[in-house]
Tab-separated table of C-alpha atoms and ligand atoms in Angstrom:
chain	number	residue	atom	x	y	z
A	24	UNK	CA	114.461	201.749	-151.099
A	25	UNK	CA	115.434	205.133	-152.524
A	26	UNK	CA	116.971	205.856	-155.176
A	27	UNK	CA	120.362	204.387	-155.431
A	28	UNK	CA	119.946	202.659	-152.549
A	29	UNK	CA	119.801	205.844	-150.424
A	30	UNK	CA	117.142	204.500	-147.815
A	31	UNK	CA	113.830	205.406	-146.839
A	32	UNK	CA	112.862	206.778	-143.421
A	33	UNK	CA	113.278	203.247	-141.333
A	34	UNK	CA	115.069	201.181	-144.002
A	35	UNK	CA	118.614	200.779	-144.270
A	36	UNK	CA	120.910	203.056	-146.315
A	37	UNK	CA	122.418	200.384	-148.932
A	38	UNK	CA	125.356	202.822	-150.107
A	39	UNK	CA	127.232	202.947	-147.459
A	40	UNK	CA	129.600	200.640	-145.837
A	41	UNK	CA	127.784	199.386	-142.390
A	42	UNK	CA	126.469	195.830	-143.468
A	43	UNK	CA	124.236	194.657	-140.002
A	44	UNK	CA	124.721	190.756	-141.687
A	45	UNK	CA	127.447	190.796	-143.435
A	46	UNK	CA	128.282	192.623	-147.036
A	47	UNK	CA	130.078	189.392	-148.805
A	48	UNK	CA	127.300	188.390	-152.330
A	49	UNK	CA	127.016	185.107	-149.943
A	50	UNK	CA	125.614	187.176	-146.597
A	51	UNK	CA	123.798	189.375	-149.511
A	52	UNK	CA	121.978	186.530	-150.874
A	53	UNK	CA	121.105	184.732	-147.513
A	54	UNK	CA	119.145	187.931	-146.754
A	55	UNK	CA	117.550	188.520	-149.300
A	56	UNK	CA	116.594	184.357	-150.100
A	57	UNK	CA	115.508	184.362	-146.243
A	58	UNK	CA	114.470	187.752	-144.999
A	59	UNK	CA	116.035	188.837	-141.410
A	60	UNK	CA	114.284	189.704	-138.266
A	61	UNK	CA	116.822	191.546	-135.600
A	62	UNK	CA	115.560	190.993	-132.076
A	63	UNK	CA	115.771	192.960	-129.248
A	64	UNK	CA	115.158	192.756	-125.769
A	65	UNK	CA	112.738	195.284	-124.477
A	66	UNK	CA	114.656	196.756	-121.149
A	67	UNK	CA	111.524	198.830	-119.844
A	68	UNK	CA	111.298	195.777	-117.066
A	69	UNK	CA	114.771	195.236	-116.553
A	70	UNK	CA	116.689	198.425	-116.302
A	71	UNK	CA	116.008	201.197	-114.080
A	72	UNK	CA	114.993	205.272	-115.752
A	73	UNK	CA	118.288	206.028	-114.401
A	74	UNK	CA	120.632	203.262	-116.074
A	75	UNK	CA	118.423	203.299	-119.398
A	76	UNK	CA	119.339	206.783	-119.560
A	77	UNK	CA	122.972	206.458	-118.985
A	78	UNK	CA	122.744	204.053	-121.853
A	79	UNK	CA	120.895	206.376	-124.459
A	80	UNK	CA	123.532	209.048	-123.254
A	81	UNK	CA	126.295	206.363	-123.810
A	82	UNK	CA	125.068	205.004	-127.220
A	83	UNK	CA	124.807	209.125	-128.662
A	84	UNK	CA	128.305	209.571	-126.992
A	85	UNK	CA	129.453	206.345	-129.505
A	86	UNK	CA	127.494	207.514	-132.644
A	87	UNK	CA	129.465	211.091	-132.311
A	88	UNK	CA	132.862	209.782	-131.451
A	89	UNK	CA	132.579	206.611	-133.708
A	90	UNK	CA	133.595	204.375	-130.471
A	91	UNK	CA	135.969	205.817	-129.464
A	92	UNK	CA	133.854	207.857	-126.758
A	93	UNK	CA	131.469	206.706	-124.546
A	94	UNK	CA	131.011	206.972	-120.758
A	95	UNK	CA	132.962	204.342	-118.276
A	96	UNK	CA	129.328	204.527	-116.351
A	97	UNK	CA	127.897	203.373	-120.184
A	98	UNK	CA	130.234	200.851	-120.902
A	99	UNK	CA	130.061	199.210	-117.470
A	100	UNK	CA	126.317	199.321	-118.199
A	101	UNK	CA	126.806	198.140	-121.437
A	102	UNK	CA	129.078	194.747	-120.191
A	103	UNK	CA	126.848	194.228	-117.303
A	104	UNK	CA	123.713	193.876	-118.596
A	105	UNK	CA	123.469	191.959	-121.266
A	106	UNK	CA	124.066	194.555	-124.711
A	107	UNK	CA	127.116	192.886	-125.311
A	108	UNK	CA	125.745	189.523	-126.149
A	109	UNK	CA	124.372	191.041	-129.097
A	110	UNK	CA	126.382	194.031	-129.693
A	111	UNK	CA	129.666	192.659	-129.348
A	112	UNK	CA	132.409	193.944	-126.807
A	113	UNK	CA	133.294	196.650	-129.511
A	114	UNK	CA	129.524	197.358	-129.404
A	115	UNK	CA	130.123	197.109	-133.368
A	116	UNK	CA	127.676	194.524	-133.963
A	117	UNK	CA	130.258	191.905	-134.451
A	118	UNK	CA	130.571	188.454	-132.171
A	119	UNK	CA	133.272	187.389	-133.561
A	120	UNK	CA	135.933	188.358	-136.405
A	121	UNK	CA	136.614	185.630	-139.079
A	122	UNK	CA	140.270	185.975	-140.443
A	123	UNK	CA	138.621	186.146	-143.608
A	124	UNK	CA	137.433	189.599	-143.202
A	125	UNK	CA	133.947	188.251	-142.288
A	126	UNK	CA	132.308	188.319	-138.731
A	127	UNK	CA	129.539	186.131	-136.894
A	128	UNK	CA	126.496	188.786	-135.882
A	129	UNK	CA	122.932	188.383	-134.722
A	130	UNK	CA	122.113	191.622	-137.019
A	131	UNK	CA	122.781	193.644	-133.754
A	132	UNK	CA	123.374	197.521	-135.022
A	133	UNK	CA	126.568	198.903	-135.086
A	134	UNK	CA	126.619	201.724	-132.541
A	135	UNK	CA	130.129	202.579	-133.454
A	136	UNK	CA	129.500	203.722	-137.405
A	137	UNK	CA	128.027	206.825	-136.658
A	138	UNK	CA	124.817	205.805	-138.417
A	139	UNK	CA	121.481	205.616	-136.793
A	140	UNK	CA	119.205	203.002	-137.574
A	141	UNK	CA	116.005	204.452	-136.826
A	142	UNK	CA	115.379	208.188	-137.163
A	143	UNK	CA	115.919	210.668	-136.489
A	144	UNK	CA	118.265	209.041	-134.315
A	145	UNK	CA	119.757	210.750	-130.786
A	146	UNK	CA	118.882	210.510	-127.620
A	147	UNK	CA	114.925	210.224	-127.193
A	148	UNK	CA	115.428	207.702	-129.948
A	149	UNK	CA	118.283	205.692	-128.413
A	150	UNK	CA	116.235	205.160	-125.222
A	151	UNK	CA	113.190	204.133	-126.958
A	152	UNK	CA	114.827	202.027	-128.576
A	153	UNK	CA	116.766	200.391	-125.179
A	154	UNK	CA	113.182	200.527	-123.272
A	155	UNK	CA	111.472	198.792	-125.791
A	156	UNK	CA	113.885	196.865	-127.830
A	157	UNK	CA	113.072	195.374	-131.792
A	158	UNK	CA	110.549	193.074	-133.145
A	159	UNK	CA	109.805	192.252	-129.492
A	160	UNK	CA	105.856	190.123	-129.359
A	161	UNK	CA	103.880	191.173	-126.623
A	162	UNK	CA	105.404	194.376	-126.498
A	163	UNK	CA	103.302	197.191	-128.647
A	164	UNK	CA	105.480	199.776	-128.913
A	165	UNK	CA	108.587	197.686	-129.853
A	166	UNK	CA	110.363	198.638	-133.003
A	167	UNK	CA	109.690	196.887	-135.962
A	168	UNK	CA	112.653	195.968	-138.306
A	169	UNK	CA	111.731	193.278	-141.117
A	170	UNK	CA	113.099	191.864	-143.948
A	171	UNK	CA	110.523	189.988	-145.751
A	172	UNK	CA	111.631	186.766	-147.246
A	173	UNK	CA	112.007	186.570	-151.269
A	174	UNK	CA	113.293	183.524	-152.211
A	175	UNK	CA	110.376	180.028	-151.665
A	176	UNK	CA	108.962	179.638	-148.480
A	177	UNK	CA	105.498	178.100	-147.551
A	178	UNK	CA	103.777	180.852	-146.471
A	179	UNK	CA	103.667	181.450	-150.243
A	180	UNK	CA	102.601	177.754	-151.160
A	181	UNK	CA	106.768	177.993	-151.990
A	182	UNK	CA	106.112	179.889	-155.356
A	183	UNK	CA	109.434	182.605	-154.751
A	184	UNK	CA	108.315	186.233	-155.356
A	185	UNK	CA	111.561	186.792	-157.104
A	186	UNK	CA	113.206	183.959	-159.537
A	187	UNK	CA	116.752	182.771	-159.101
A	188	UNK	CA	118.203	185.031	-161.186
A	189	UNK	CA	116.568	188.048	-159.591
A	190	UNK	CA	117.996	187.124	-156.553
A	191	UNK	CA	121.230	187.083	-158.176
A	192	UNK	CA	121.019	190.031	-160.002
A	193	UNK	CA	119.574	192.030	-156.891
A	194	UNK	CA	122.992	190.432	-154.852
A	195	UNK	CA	125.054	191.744	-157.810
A	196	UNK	CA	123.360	195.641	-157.364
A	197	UNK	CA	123.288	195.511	-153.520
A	198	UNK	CA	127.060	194.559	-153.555
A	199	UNK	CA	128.239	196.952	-156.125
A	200	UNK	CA	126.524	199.616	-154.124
A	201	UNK	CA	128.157	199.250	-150.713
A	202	UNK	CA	131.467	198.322	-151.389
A	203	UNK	CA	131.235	194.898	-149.735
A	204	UNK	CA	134.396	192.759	-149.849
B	29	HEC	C1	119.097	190.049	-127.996
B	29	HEC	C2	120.039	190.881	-128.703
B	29	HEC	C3	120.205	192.322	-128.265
B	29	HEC	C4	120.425	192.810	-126.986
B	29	HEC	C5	120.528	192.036	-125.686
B	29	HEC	C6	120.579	194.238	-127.124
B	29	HEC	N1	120.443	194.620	-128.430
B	29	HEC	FE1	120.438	196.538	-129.131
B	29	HEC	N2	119.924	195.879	-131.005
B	29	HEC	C7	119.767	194.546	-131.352
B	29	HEC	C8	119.242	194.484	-132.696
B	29	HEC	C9	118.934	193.208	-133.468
B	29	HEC	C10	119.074	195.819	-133.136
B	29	HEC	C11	118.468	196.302	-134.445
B	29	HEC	C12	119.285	196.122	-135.673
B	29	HEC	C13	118.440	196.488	-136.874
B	29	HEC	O1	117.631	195.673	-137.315
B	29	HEC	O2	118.555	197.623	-137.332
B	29	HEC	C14	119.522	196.673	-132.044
B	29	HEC	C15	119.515	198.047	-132.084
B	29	HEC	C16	119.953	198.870	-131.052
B	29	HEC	C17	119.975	200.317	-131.083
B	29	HEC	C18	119.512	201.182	-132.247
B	29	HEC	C19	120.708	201.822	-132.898
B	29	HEC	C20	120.351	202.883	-133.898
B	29	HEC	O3	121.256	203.209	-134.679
B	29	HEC	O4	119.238	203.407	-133.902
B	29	HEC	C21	120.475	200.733	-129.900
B	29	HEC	C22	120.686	202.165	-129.442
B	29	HEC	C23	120.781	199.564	-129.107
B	29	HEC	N3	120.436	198.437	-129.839
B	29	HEC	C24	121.338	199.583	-127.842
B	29	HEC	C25	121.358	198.480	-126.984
B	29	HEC	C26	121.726	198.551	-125.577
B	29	HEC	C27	122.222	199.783	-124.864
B	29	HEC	C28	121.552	197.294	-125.064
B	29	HEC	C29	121.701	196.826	-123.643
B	29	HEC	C30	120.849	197.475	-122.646
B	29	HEC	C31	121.105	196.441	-126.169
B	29	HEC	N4	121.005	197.202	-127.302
B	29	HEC	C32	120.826	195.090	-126.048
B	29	HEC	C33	120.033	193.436	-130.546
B	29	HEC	C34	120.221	193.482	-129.171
């Protein structure tokens, strides 16, 4: 992380707004206790050049209009084959809205927040990203977007690399920082 949470090249900004899991201390903590893994489908095999680059088109159309743009070709794309599972049908990332203010998510980005994930961002990097999705095994040149986990967990004969009251601390700082509700 940068300083005050500005982000390094391929990590998450943590002052701003656009929480991929959530930005309540509770969603905070859960990430950083467990670590998070996004997946997502590489669509080199299942899309055609044509329709991935509709897509990449679509998704930079989103990120400049904050979705309100965006293609009817992209969207149809977008409904048809399979984004919206993850993304949401606002293609913000959210499955469902709680009336709490909180909403049910895979960790699918937010293509609406006109922020970019991976840099630099645009098009070449919206289509790499569609042909060959996140964390994907198998699949070499698949982004890789991961957490590691914090709190106890076996891998680490359960010692935790951070004690209790790091964790709460660090939930405290990472809340403060983005606004969360
Ligand atoms: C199985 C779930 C899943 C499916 C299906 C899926 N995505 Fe994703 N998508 C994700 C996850 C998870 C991320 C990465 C979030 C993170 O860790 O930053 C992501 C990231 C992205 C990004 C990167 C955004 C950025 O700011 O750089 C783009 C673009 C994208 N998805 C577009 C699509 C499109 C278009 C489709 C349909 C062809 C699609 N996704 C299908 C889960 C999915």
């Amino acid at each position: 992380m940068g300083p005050g949470g500005a982000g390094n090249p391929g990590f998450p900004v943590l002052a701003d707004d656009d929480w991929l899991y959530g930005g309540t201390p509770a969603k905070i903590q859960e990430t950083i206790t467990g670590g998070r893994g996004g997946q997502m489908t590489a669509h080199e095999k299942v899309l055609t050049a044509s329709e991935i680059d509709t897509l990449a088109k679509w998704v930079v159309q989103m990120h400049d209009t904050l979705g309100k743009g965006g293609s009817e070709e992209g969207w149809a794309l977008f409904k048809t084959k399979g984004c919206i599972a993850c993304h949401g049908e606002k293609a913000n990332g959210h499955l469902v809205d709680l009336p709490n203010g909180e909403f049910v998510t895979i960790g699918a980005a937010n293509l609406t927040d006109g922020i970019w994930r991976y840099e630099p961002g645009g098009y070449e990097s919206a289509k790499y990203t569609i042909t060959y999705g996140v964390n994907q095994p198998g699949v070499p040149q698949t982004r890789i977007a991961v957490m590691p986990v914090f709190g106890p967990d076996a891998t680490h004969g359960n010692q935790a690399k951070l004690s209790p009251q790091d964790i709460k601390k660090l939930v405290v700082y990472v809340h403060e920082l983005g606004g969360g509700q």
